[in-house]
C-alpha cells in the first residue's frame, strides 16, 4: 500500500470508547480468487450447485450487478446471470484466512468475533485508535491478500454502520460526537434491528432516514412501536452501550443438574429427568460447535454422599440421543434403588466440531 | 498337590489365561488363577464370569490336588524365576503353595479351589471344526470393527452366521462394518449368534502356529460358546439380542472404483495420521481419473492447525468420476492392516455415502467406512 492510499487522520478528538468493526469484503469470493486469479473481474458466485438446490453463499461485486444476492437459490442466480461462474466454498482456505484475521485483531484489544469474516475489537485502551485502525486494515490486506472494510466509532452500532458505509475496502471513522450526524442521512434499514417489516412501518409514518427517526415525536412513535420507540430513537441517534464481548476460553465441561424437592427412588422418574437434561446439554454443545468424548452422571444420595461416574467414547458426540444413551448406561450401572436428592448430566473432554463422522442408520 | 513344570511352560500358560482374570471384582477368587492337576497335566484356569480361559501344560504330577492363588502375584513370581524346573507344593493345612525353582523359594497364599466357578463342559455337543489359522485371520479382519464402548452392547459383539457350509462373520461400531465369509467343513450348526469381540480377540491371540483346528461348540440352551484348541479351551457368554440388519447399508453400486497398491495406501494413510490426529483423524482423499496427458492418481492429505500438513500422491487405477472424500484415517489403516492381497479397491459414490473397501481378487471380505463430513 502506498502512502497516498493512507487516509489522512485528523487528530485531537477524544475517544472515551473506541470500537472497531472489521468486515471482510465478499469473503468467500475473494478467498476463491486467491487460488483462481483468472476469475477476477468476472461474475462469480460461491455456494451450492444449482442442480442440487444450492444457494449463493457469497457473490462477487460483478455478479451483484446482475442482481445476484446471498441466500438466493443458485438456479435463480444463473437465470439472472447466465455467464455466472459457480464455485464451492473452500473451507480450508476460509478457515485459514479467518484465523489469520482474528489473530491480527487479537494483538490490538479484546475481540468479539461475529462470524468467520466479521468481528468487533475494543481499542479503547489504545492511545491513538485511528492509527491502529489503519494498521489493522493494512495488515489484514498484506497478510491474507484479502480486502476488508473497517469502521471505527465510539460504539458497536455506529462502527458496524461505518464499516458498511464505503464497501468494498471501506475505511470510515466516525469522530466522537458525530454519531447522530453520521447516521442522519442513512436509511433506517442501516440500523441494527431494523428489518424490512420495521422499515415499512416507519415509512408509513413518513420516516425513511435515521435523522427523521431521531427527530420524530416520541409519543407519536409510541402509538406504532410501543415500548420499543425509545430504543429505536436511541439507535437512530447513534447511542449504543453494548460492550465488546471478548471470547471466553473454550468451555471445559457443560452440565445440567436437578435437585429434587423430596428424595426420589422412582426409576422411571429418574430416567425421565436424565432424558430431559440431556437435550439441554446437547443444545449447549451444538451452540458452541463442540463435541464431547465423555459423558458423566452426578449422583447425590439422600445422605449427601455425592459422586460422579463417567463413560467415554472415541467418536465425539453432540446429539441428545447419544448423551441420553450414555447417561442411562452410567445410571443403570451405578444406581441400585437408593433415594436421590440430586441428579446431573454433564459432558467433558470437549473439542471443536470441524469434521463430523457420519454413521450408519440402523436401530440397535 | 505336588507337581513340577518347566518355568517357560508355566509362564506361557499363565500368559494365556491372564487376560480372563478379573481386575475389578468383589469376588476375591476371580482375581485368582485355578491351578489343578488333571490327567497327568497341570490345568490353569481364570475367569471374569464373561469368559473362562483354561489351558493345560505338561507337568510331572507326584500328588493330585487343586488350589487357586492370586494371578498377579503368581505371574510376577514365575516370570522372575530362572529357566529351570519349578516345583509347586500345596500345604493342605495353610492353603498356601510353596514355589521352588533353583535357589528361589516362595509361598503364595491361596483360596480353596471349591470356591472357583465351575468350568462349563461341552456335554458332547456337536462341534464345528474350522482350520485354526484361517479362523484367526477371519477374527482379525472382523473383530476390530466392533464397538469398544458398551453403550450399545450388541455392537460390542461379532455376528457369526452359520449358513450351510458357509460361516459369515460381521462387526460394526456404526461407523464402519466388516463382513467376512468362509467355507467351513460340513456340520450340523445353524443360525446366528453374537460373540463378544473381546472373546474372539482372545481366541485369535491364543491360536498359535501349532494349532491345526479350532472346534466351536454351542451347548444347547446355554447361551455360551466354547472354543476348543489342542491345549486350550475358551468358554464365553453370548450376547443376547438381534444384530442390526446391515445388508441395506452395503452399497450395491458405485460411481468411482479406485484400485491402489495396498501397501502404498497403507503407508500414505499412516503418514496422514501424523497430521490428522488433532482433527478427529480426518484425512482427505482426492481421486483424479486423469486424461490423455495425466495419469490417474489419488492424493491423501491431512491438515493440523497446530503442527502442519502433508500430502501424498499415490498411483491408482480409476474407473469412473473423480471424487473428494474424507475418512477417519485410523479406520483406513485398521482395515488395510488386515488385507492380504497386494491390491485393494475403494468403491465410492458421493462424499457423504459409505466407501467400500475390498481386497482385489477375493470376494470373501468387504469393509465399509462412513466418511467424515465437513461442518454440521
XYZ file of C-alpha atoms in Angstrom:
740
model
C 0.000 0.000 0.000
C 1.368 3.402 -0.951
C 1.485 6.482 1.211
C -1.180 8.146 -0.896
C -3.723 5.434 -0.047
C -3.429 6.029 3.669
C -6.271 8.259 4.796
C -5.307 11.488 6.494
C -6.319 11.355 10.096
C -7.491 14.406 11.986
C -6.074 14.420 15.489
C -7.422 15.912 18.647
C -10.798 14.219 19.158
C -11.358 12.404 22.461
C -12.145 8.710 22.370
C -13.737 7.551 25.608
C -14.551 4.321 23.876
C -13.158 3.241 20.550
C -14.753 0.249 18.834
C -13.565 -1.070 15.528
C -15.752 -3.222 13.319
C -13.990 -5.231 10.662
C -15.904 -6.909 7.852
C -14.151 -8.871 5.122
C -15.355 -7.904 1.636
C -17.128 -10.721 -0.262
C -15.045 -13.078 1.840
C -15.753 -16.438 0.168
C -15.404 -14.854 -3.271
C -12.060 -13.254 -2.505
C -10.763 -16.415 -0.847
C -11.639 -18.251 -4.056
C -9.836 -15.621 -6.154
C -6.599 -16.200 -4.222
C -6.340 -19.602 -5.921
C -8.252 -18.745 -9.096
C -6.993 -15.316 -10.205
C -8.327 -15.992 -13.713
C -11.857 -15.480 -12.351
C -11.142 -11.969 -11.095
C -13.404 -9.298 -12.582
C -15.981 -11.883 -13.635
C -19.429 -12.511 -12.193
C -18.792 -15.246 -9.621
C -20.942 -16.926 -7.019
C -19.722 -19.195 -4.233
C -22.186 -21.732 -2.934
C -24.002 -24.992 -3.671
C -24.539 -26.476 -7.102
C -27.692 -25.342 -8.956
C -28.732 -28.933 -9.716
C -28.549 -29.775 -6.003
C -30.758 -26.940 -4.797
C -27.675 -24.992 -3.787
C -27.858 -21.395 -2.637
C -25.464 -18.465 -3.082
C -23.210 -18.024 -0.033
C -21.334 -15.062 -1.458
C -21.380 -13.218 -4.793
C -18.697 -11.084 -6.429
C -19.457 -7.405 -6.938
C -19.672 -8.133 -10.685
C -22.343 -10.770 -10.032
C -24.199 -8.407 -7.711
C -24.650 -6.038 -10.664
C -26.839 -8.722 -12.229
C -28.935 -8.877 -9.077
C -27.271 -11.981 -7.652
C -27.532 -11.915 -3.845
C -26.523 -14.094 -0.893
C -29.025 -16.813 0.088
C -30.580 -16.734 -3.399
C -31.096 -20.175 -5.000
C -28.178 -20.816 -7.335
C -30.590 -21.756 -10.134
C -32.205 -18.305 -9.879
C -28.776 -16.641 -9.830
C -27.925 -18.493 -13.051
C -31.102 -17.240 -14.705
C -30.216 -13.649 -13.745
C -26.655 -14.053 -14.955
C -26.169 -16.952 -17.394
C -22.386 -16.458 -17.582
C -22.115 -16.735 -13.780
C -19.107 -18.762 -12.619
C -20.063 -21.060 -9.754
C -17.595 -22.471 -7.249
C -17.976 -24.258 -3.945
C -16.668 -22.903 -0.654
C -13.034 -23.769 0.029
C -13.472 -24.252 3.771
C -9.834 -24.985 4.384
C -8.820 -21.603 2.928
C -11.746 -19.821 4.558
C -10.736 -21.074 7.990
C -7.087 -20.250 7.410
C -7.973 -16.703 6.287
C -10.315 -16.234 9.206
C -7.722 -17.425 11.712
C -5.134 -15.001 10.367
C -7.543 -12.064 10.515
C -8.663 -12.865 14.060
C -5.100 -13.300 15.267
C -4.173 -9.865 13.902
C -7.156 -8.330 15.720
C -6.199 -10.039 18.979
C -2.941 -8.116 19.021
C -4.803 -4.846 19.472
C -7.540 -5.474 22.021
C -10.425 -7.696 23.149
C -12.081 -9.301 20.110
C -15.700 -10.341 19.650
C -15.953 -12.463 16.501
C -19.411 -12.294 14.923
C -18.729 -14.884 12.204
C -15.778 -16.150 10.164
C -15.399 -12.812 8.404
C -16.607 -10.198 10.864
C -15.521 -9.017 14.313
C -15.502 -6.139 16.790
C -12.295 -5.051 18.523
C -12.260 -2.789 21.567
C -9.488 -0.214 21.020
C -10.474 1.985 23.997
C -7.203 1.233 25.753
C -5.111 2.279 22.758
C -3.574 5.723 22.663
C -4.470 6.507 19.084
C -7.237 4.196 17.843
C -7.302 5.811 14.416
C -3.710 4.863 13.656
C -4.432 1.343 14.920
C -7.410 1.141 12.570
C -5.192 1.957 9.596
C -2.628 -0.599 10.747
C -5.252 -3.292 11.094
C -6.668 -2.692 7.658
C -3.228 -2.668 6.029
C -2.019 -5.767 7.869
C -5.120 -7.766 7.013
C -4.654 -6.973 3.339
C -0.911 -7.659 3.440
C -1.054 -10.906 5.438
C -4.083 -12.512 3.821
C -4.237 -10.880 0.405
C -7.908 -10.298 1.147
C -9.724 -6.943 1.152
C -11.707 -5.787 4.153
C -13.749 -2.812 5.279
C -13.231 -1.119 8.604
C -15.408 1.176 10.676
C -14.261 3.000 13.805
C -16.653 4.717 16.184
C -17.411 5.131 19.866
C -19.753 2.125 19.896
C -20.568 -1.140 18.145
C -23.732 0.089 16.438
C -22.085 3.020 14.665
C -18.856 1.105 13.967
C -20.845 -1.533 12.115
C -22.724 1.022 10.026
C -19.388 2.740 9.339
C -17.669 -0.413 8.093
C -20.525 -0.944 5.647
C -20.570 2.720 4.601
C -17.922 2.661 1.908
C -17.619 -1.016 0.972
C -15.549 -2.569 -0.558
C -12.209 -1.678 1.020
C -14.023 0.934 3.043
C -12.379 2.921 5.813
C -14.758 5.124 7.776
C -14.089 6.895 11.038
C -16.948 8.497 12.934
C -15.423 11.003 15.358
C -16.770 11.187 18.918
C -19.850 13.410 18.994
C -20.593 12.970 15.280
C -22.566 9.709 15.605
C -26.039 11.182 15.078
C -24.874 13.408 12.249
C -23.224 10.461 10.517
C -26.361 8.338 10.719
C -28.854 11.106 9.896
C -28.862 10.801 6.073
C -28.754 6.987 6.074
C -31.871 4.840 5.564
C -33.328 3.372 8.745
C -32.532 -0.128 7.408
C -28.850 0.585 8.137
C -29.599 0.296 11.858
C -29.177 -2.917 13.744
C -32.579 -4.460 14.415
C -34.438 -2.562 11.710
C -35.602 -5.185 9.228
C -37.821 -4.802 6.181
C -41.027 -5.015 8.235
C -39.957 -2.273 10.707
C -38.651 -0.091 7.872
C -42.004 -0.441 6.125
C -43.920 0.614 9.220
C -41.531 3.548 9.729
C -42.041 4.585 6.105
C -45.798 4.612 6.728
C -45.082 7.316 9.309
C -43.006 9.196 6.727
C -39.715 8.146 8.282
C -37.083 6.906 5.830
C -33.791 8.158 7.294
C -32.167 7.795 10.673
C -32.277 11.582 11.072
C -36.040 11.616 10.594
C -36.386 8.783 13.092
C -34.238 10.563 15.677
C -36.239 13.766 15.370
C -39.690 12.163 15.299
C -42.083 12.885 18.139
C -41.583 10.074 20.635
C -45.215 9.951 21.760
C -46.388 9.617 18.163
C -43.839 6.890 17.542
C -45.064 5.055 20.626
C -48.510 4.595 19.053
C -46.950 2.261 16.486
C -43.905 0.840 18.251
C -44.911 0.996 21.917
C -42.087 0.408 24.355
C -39.591 -0.156 21.522
C -39.828 3.506 20.471
C -37.128 4.802 22.823
C -34.644 2.145 21.843
C -35.326 2.806 18.148
C -34.679 6.506 18.585
C -31.595 5.886 20.717
C -30.169 3.777 17.939
C -31.060 6.406 15.324
C -29.017 8.907 17.372
C -26.102 6.539 17.381
C -26.271 5.629 21.072
C -25.257 2.079 21.981
C -23.822 0.971 25.306
C -23.152 -2.677 24.492
C -19.689 -3.894 25.442
C -17.402 -5.894 23.176
C -17.916 -9.438 24.454
C -14.430 -10.861 24.200
C -14.264 -14.589 23.670
C -14.005 -16.540 26.823
C -11.810 -19.606 26.759
C -13.431 -22.734 25.412
C -15.663 -24.461 27.938
C -14.067 -27.476 29.645
C -17.358 -29.073 30.551
C -21.063 -28.455 30.261
C -23.614 -29.837 32.689
C -27.144 -29.752 33.987
C -28.383 -30.900 37.357
C -31.635 -31.083 39.257
C -32.183 -31.047 42.998
C -35.465 -32.693 43.957
C -37.967 -31.337 46.483
C -38.170 -34.730 48.084
C -35.681 -37.591 47.880
C -36.631 -39.853 44.985
C -36.135 -43.539 44.213
C -38.608 -43.860 41.348
C -36.608 -45.325 38.460
C -38.870 -44.080 35.687
C -38.925 -40.554 37.156
C -35.128 -40.505 37.364
C -34.743 -41.816 33.824
C -37.152 -39.134 32.632
C -35.003 -36.498 34.384
C -31.922 -37.719 32.516
C -33.900 -37.585 29.274
C -34.947 -34.003 29.932
C -31.460 -32.786 30.888
C -29.538 -34.447 28.034
C -31.108 -32.364 25.224
C -30.195 -29.151 27.071
C -26.582 -30.281 27.336
C -26.668 -31.270 23.664
C -28.006 -27.869 22.603
C -25.244 -26.153 24.582
C -22.647 -28.243 22.777
C -24.193 -27.579 19.383
C -24.407 -23.847 20.033
C -20.682 -23.752 20.802
C -19.934 -26.067 17.883
C -18.311 -28.626 20.164
C -18.399 -32.378 20.508
C -17.823 -34.325 23.727
C -15.882 -37.503 24.260
C -17.045 -38.077 27.837
C -20.485 -38.133 29.445
C -20.866 -38.098 33.212
C -23.737 -38.573 35.627
C -23.697 -36.916 39.040
C -25.462 -38.610 41.933
C -26.275 -37.244 45.367
C -27.844 -39.709 47.775
C -30.270 -38.638 50.492
C -27.338 -38.622 52.981
C -25.473 -36.093 50.786
C -22.947 -38.654 49.529
C -22.033 -37.164 46.144
C -20.133 -38.772 43.315
C -19.778 -38.656 39.548
C -19.354 -41.566 37.173
C -18.419 -41.273 33.521
C -18.104 -43.083 30.221
C -16.035 -42.116 27.216
C -16.444 -42.673 23.502
C -13.915 -42.452 20.718
C -16.042 -40.579 18.202
C -17.166 -37.256 19.711
C -20.896 -36.777 20.232
C -23.233 -33.786 20.386
C -26.684 -35.320 19.999
C -29.285 -35.627 22.736
C -29.790 -39.298 21.805
C -26.126 -40.220 22.249
C -25.812 -38.304 25.531
C -29.025 -39.848 26.850
C -27.902 -43.337 25.891
C -24.590 -42.979 27.710
C -26.227 -41.309 30.718
C -28.758 -44.145 31.028
C -25.926 -46.661 30.870
C -23.982 -44.939 33.640
C -27.110 -44.525 35.749
C -28.118 -48.181 35.429
C -24.646 -49.382 36.388
C -24.406 -47.216 39.496
C -27.915 -46.964 40.900
C -29.335 -49.783 42.980
C -32.527 -48.143 44.176
C -31.043 -45.565 46.550
C -33.034 -42.412 47.264
C -31.578 -39.478 45.346
C -31.725 -35.790 46.196
C -29.809 -34.644 43.126
C -29.139 -35.977 39.660
C -26.987 -34.348 36.989
C -25.754 -34.976 33.435
C -22.583 -33.459 32.071
C -20.162 -33.681 29.181
C -16.424 -33.071 29.136
C -13.375 -33.834 27.009
C -14.676 -31.300 24.518
C -13.254 -30.403 21.144
C -14.396 -28.155 18.306
C -16.542 -29.936 15.770
C -14.878 -29.463 12.427
C -15.354 -32.814 10.750
C -18.347 -34.946 11.608
C -18.029 -38.712 11.479
C -21.115 -39.928 9.622
C -22.764 -43.069 10.949
C -24.835 -45.908 9.546
C -28.525 -45.530 10.026
C -29.805 -48.569 11.809
C -31.631 -49.126 15.052
C -29.900 -51.120 17.702
C -0.794 -81.306 45.252
C 2.799 -81.688 44.232
C 3.941 -81.038 40.657
C 6.954 -79.906 38.716
C 6.862 -77.952 35.453
C 9.289 -76.138 33.179
C 9.360 -72.438 34.041
C 8.807 -71.402 30.395
C 5.733 -73.642 30.043
C 4.269 -72.297 33.240
C 4.954 -68.698 32.171
C 3.351 -69.293 28.775
C 0.282 -70.923 30.334
C -0.177 -68.067 32.783
C 0.160 -65.591 29.909
C -2.665 -67.343 28.080
C -5.144 -67.361 30.980
C -4.140 -63.966 32.423
C -6.490 -61.956 30.176
C -9.524 -63.632 31.724
C -8.575 -62.648 35.259
C -10.963 -60.158 36.811
C -9.185 -56.997 37.760
C -12.108 -55.324 39.470
C -14.360 -57.810 41.151
C -15.984 -58.014 44.521
C -15.304 -61.777 44.445
C -11.641 -62.229 45.516
C -11.455 -65.689 43.977
C -11.933 -64.166 40.495
C -8.573 -62.413 40.825
C -7.050 -65.853 41.290
C -5.931 -68.491 38.861
C -7.023 -72.081 39.375
C -4.058 -74.443 39.499
C -5.055 -78.123 39.397
C -3.680 -81.473 38.346
C -5.655 -83.088 35.529
C -4.806 -86.457 33.972
C -1.064 -86.102 34.345
C -1.008 -82.453 33.261
C -1.365 -79.145 35.079
C -4.531 -77.183 34.406
C -4.574 -73.379 34.713
C -7.880 -71.541 34.548
C -9.084 -67.961 35.004
C -12.442 -66.258 34.587
C -14.204 -62.925 34.864
C -17.609 -64.644 34.573
C -17.974 -63.454 30.947
C -15.143 -65.598 29.681
C -13.242 -68.605 31.039
C -9.823 -69.472 29.677
C -8.331 -72.811 30.592
C -5.071 -74.249 29.426
C -3.185 -77.464 30.107
C 0.573 -77.727 30.331
C 2.895 -80.702 30.569
C 3.896 -81.466 34.118
C 5.215 -84.212 36.299
C 2.479 -84.931 38.817
C 3.560 -86.515 42.061
C 0.444 -85.783 44.058
C -3.012 -84.733 42.803
C -4.659 -81.544 44.054
C -6.161 -78.136 43.269
C -5.947 -74.588 44.629
C -6.482 -71.007 43.488
C -3.772 -68.378 44.007
C -3.627 -64.666 43.154
C -2.941 -64.489 39.418
C -0.901 -61.315 39.519
C 1.410 -62.488 42.286
C 1.895 -65.904 40.695
C 2.597 -64.453 37.209
C 5.050 -61.875 38.522
C 6.860 -64.523 40.532
C 7.054 -67.048 37.690
C 8.372 -64.515 35.207
C 11.125 -63.623 37.676
C 12.222 -67.250 38.042
C 15.172 -68.742 36.156
C 14.549 -71.057 33.189
C 14.508 -74.248 35.185
C 12.040 -76.719 36.675
C 9.530 -75.185 39.049
C 8.231 -77.255 41.962
C 4.771 -76.449 43.293
C 3.581 -77.979 46.525
C 0.300 -77.239 48.239
C 0.129 -77.323 52.006
C -3.351 -78.585 52.906
C -3.151 -77.003 56.352
C -2.266 -73.461 55.361
C -3.786 -73.487 51.806
C -0.502 -71.927 50.645
C 1.506 -73.022 47.622
C 5.197 -73.473 48.097
C 7.086 -72.499 44.934
C 10.685 -73.610 44.485
C 12.927 -73.026 41.498
C 16.707 -73.051 41.528
C 17.667 -71.280 44.693
C 14.419 -69.276 44.922
C 11.615 -70.292 47.244
C 8.301 -68.595 47.874
C 4.933 -69.223 49.494
C 1.715 -67.914 47.962
C -1.485 -67.868 49.994
C -4.412 -69.469 48.200
C -8.199 -69.735 48.279
C -9.891 -73.164 48.205
C -10.462 -74.441 44.648
C -14.076 -75.244 45.640
C -14.828 -71.519 45.557
C -13.729 -71.164 41.959
C -16.638 -71.090 39.474
C -17.167 -74.408 37.717
C -15.876 -74.503 34.176
C -18.790 -75.411 31.909
C -18.332 -78.612 29.955
C -19.382 -79.120 26.371
C -21.656 -82.102 27.183
C -20.753 -83.875 23.980
C -22.434 -81.275 21.755
C -21.639 -81.462 18.060
C -18.779 -79.136 17.200
C -17.891 -77.152 14.102
C -14.283 -77.827 13.175
C -12.500 -74.968 11.414
C -8.904 -74.514 10.321
C -7.297 -72.573 13.185
C -5.106 -70.262 11.073
C -7.981 -69.294 8.759
C -10.304 -68.639 11.683
C -7.681 -66.463 13.356
C -7.442 -64.361 10.184
C -11.247 -64.058 9.982
C -11.307 -62.721 13.528
C -8.513 -60.262 12.744
C -10.428 -58.983 9.729
C -13.716 -58.518 11.562
C -13.414 -58.030 15.334
C -11.674 -54.623 15.192
C -14.791 -53.066 13.647
C -16.873 -53.817 16.762
C -17.700 -51.013 19.203
C -15.352 -50.615 22.143
C -17.784 -48.699 24.343
C -20.644 -50.693 25.753
C -23.467 -48.187 25.290
C -24.973 -50.465 22.668
C -23.954 -53.938 23.868
C -24.961 -55.641 20.602
C -22.310 -53.637 18.742
C -19.547 -54.918 21.042
C -20.204 -58.330 19.525
C -19.333 -60.127 16.321
C -22.155 -61.758 14.433
C -21.426 -65.335 13.439
C -23.934 -66.773 10.970
C -23.774 -70.444 10.073
C -25.398 -70.960 6.676
C -24.801 -74.450 5.274
C -21.087 -74.788 4.704
C -20.632 -71.022 4.949
C -19.624 -69.104 8.030
C -20.236 -65.386 7.831
C -18.822 -63.023 10.439
C -19.649 -59.319 10.771
C -18.986 -56.495 13.203
C -19.821 -52.802 13.230
C -19.464 -49.849 15.566
C -21.997 -47.902 13.470
C -19.199 -46.004 11.700
C -17.672 -48.956 9.855
C -18.636 -52.514 9.067
C -16.516 -55.571 8.423
C -18.037 -58.646 6.762
C -16.069 -61.791 6.079
C -17.255 -65.179 4.903
C -15.521 -68.515 4.601
C -16.307 -72.043 3.622
C -16.221 -74.461 6.506
C -16.493 -78.254 6.678
C -19.925 -79.872 6.933
C -21.526 -79.528 10.358
C -24.915 -79.525 11.993
C -24.849 -75.966 13.303
C -27.462 -73.497 12.068
C -28.430 -69.963 12.862
C -26.827 -66.769 14.065
C -25.061 -65.948 17.317
C -23.351 -62.836 18.668
C -19.994 -63.428 20.338
C -18.252 -60.658 22.316
C -15.494 -59.213 20.116
C -13.227 -59.329 23.195
C -13.673 -63.096 23.373
C -12.806 -63.560 19.717
C -9.739 -61.374 20.067
C -8.612 -63.646 22.907
C -9.243 -66.705 20.733
C -7.166 -65.155 17.935
C -4.460 -64.257 20.431
C -4.087 -67.772 21.842
C -4.199 -69.605 18.487
C -0.589 -70.471 17.763
C 1.091 -71.813 14.649
C 0.954 -75.269 16.220
C -2.831 -75.271 16.283
C -4.396 -77.017 13.275
C -8.052 -76.986 14.181
C -10.312 -74.930 16.400
C -13.555 -76.578 17.400
C -16.601 -74.398 18.080
C -19.246 -75.858 20.363
C -22.620 -74.367 21.101
C -24.160 -76.248 24.017
C -27.963 -76.335 23.820
C -29.796 -73.573 25.661
C -26.724 -72.387 27.487
C -26.156 -69.051 25.746
C -22.490 -69.943 25.611
C -19.877 -70.753 23.020
C -16.854 -72.959 23.577
C -13.671 -72.727 21.523
C -11.515 -75.821 21.835
C -7.892 -75.886 20.781
C -5.377 -78.618 21.407
C -4.380 -77.454 24.898
C -6.705 -74.511 25.444
C -10.439 -74.115 25.972
C -12.204 -70.755 25.986
C -15.801 -70.539 27.148
C -17.703 -67.308 26.631
C -21.166 -65.929 27.223
C -23.043 -64.953 24.078
C -24.623 -61.524 23.659
C -28.414 -61.537 23.679
C -30.356 -59.700 21.034
C -30.549 -59.202 17.306
C -27.592 -57.997 15.311
C -28.567 -54.979 13.183
C -29.568 -55.841 9.638
C -26.589 -54.486 7.750
C -27.467 -55.685 4.250
C -29.251 -52.415 3.322
C -26.171 -50.365 4.187
C -23.864 -52.296 1.874
C -23.855 -50.213 -1.303
C -24.779 -52.207 -4.385
C -23.312 -49.777 -6.903
C -20.651 -47.126 -7.162
C -19.667 -44.211 -9.384
C -15.916 -44.482 -8.789
C -13.818 -47.576 -8.286
C -10.218 -46.841 -7.398
C -7.613 -49.572 -7.178
C -4.487 -48.949 -5.114
C -1.435 -50.834 -4.046
C -2.425 -51.920 -0.541
C 0.993 -51.033 0.857
C 1.086 -47.617 -0.820
C -2.354 -46.702 0.514
C -1.468 -48.012 3.969
C 1.760 -46.001 4.082
C 0.040 -42.838 2.861
C -2.683 -43.308 5.477
C -0.185 -43.776 8.293
C 1.657 -40.654 7.211
C -1.552 -38.646 7.010
C -2.442 -39.659 10.560
C 0.581 -37.763 11.875
C -1.199 -34.546 10.937
C -4.769 -35.834 11.195
C -4.560 -36.634 14.916
C -5.806 -33.270 16.073
C -8.691 -33.071 13.624
C -10.501 -36.259 14.650
C -8.091 -38.261 12.441
C -9.592 -36.722 9.320
C -7.693 -37.276 6.095
C -8.935 -36.228 2.698
C -8.710 -38.493 -0.304
C -8.851 -36.914 -3.719
C -9.159 -39.245 -6.702
C -8.399 -37.958 -10.194
C -9.305 -40.139 -13.169
C -6.648 -38.490 -15.327
C -6.811 -37.971 -19.102
C -4.652 -38.375 -22.231
C -1.897 -36.306 -20.676
C -2.053 -37.048 -16.951
C -2.194 -40.495 -15.427
C -4.901 -41.245 -12.856
C -3.817 -40.733 -9.295
C -5.009 -40.278 -5.737
C -3.891 -37.679 -3.226
C -4.175 -38.251 0.502
C -3.758 -35.180 2.643
C -4.208 -34.073 6.228
C -4.003 -30.716 7.947
C -3.379 -29.726 11.525
C -3.931 -26.168 12.662
C -1.035 -26.578 15.089
C 1.564 -28.859 13.566
C 1.283 -28.507 9.790
C 0.052 -30.546 6.866
C 1.048 -33.280 4.463
C 0.082 -34.622 1.082
C 0.938 -37.933 -0.538
C 0.315 -38.790 -4.162
C -0.188 -42.462 -4.962
C -0.750 -44.275 -8.225
C -4.242 -45.558 -8.760
C -6.413 -47.156 -11.370
C -9.592 -45.142 -11.550
C -12.807 -46.398 -13.059
C -15.413 -43.625 -13.048
C -15.568 -39.989 -11.967
C -13.133 -38.099 -9.773
C -14.132 -37.714 -6.136
C -13.033 -35.926 -2.985
C -13.974 -37.719 0.203
C -12.740 -37.607 3.804
C -12.278 -40.560 6.144
C -11.113 -41.209 9.659
C -7.668 -42.335 8.634
C -7.422 -44.695 11.610
C -10.306 -46.649 10.129
C -8.407 -46.865 6.847
C -5.211 -48.122 8.464
C -7.176 -50.608 10.601
C -8.638 -52.308 7.554
C -5.574 -52.015 5.313
C -3.556 -53.744 8.036
C -5.662 -56.897 7.606
C -5.913 -57.015 3.815
C -3.774 -59.801 2.401
C -3.930 -59.021 -1.310
C -1.353 -56.727 -2.953
C -4.130 -54.550 -4.366
C -7.174 -53.064 -2.745
C -10.241 -51.412 -4.261
C -12.196 -48.476 -2.879
C -15.704 -48.018 -4.252
C -17.333 -44.648 -3.671
C -20.451 -42.791 -4.750
C -20.517 -39.356 -3.109
C -18.610 -37.647 -0.312
C -21.376 -38.433 2.185
C -22.062 -42.049 1.263
C -20.135 -45.057 2.545
C -16.883 -46.127 0.945
C -16.484 -49.855 0.268
C -13.072 -51.460 0.610
C -12.391 -54.857 -0.947
C -9.246 -56.861 -1.475
C -8.780 -57.199 -5.236
C -9.195 -60.828 -6.271
C -11.096 -62.003 -3.225
C -14.842 -61.916 -2.767
C -14.749 -63.046 0.837
C -14.045 -59.783 2.610
C -15.894 -56.469 2.475
C -15.273 -53.461 4.662
C -17.420 -50.334 4.679
C -16.488 -46.976 6.172
C -18.746 -43.962 6.599
C -16.961 -40.760 5.555
C -16.309 -37.619 7.578
C -18.376 -34.615 6.662
C -17.167 -31.053 6.954
C -19.239 -28.987 9.359
C -22.568 -29.753 10.930
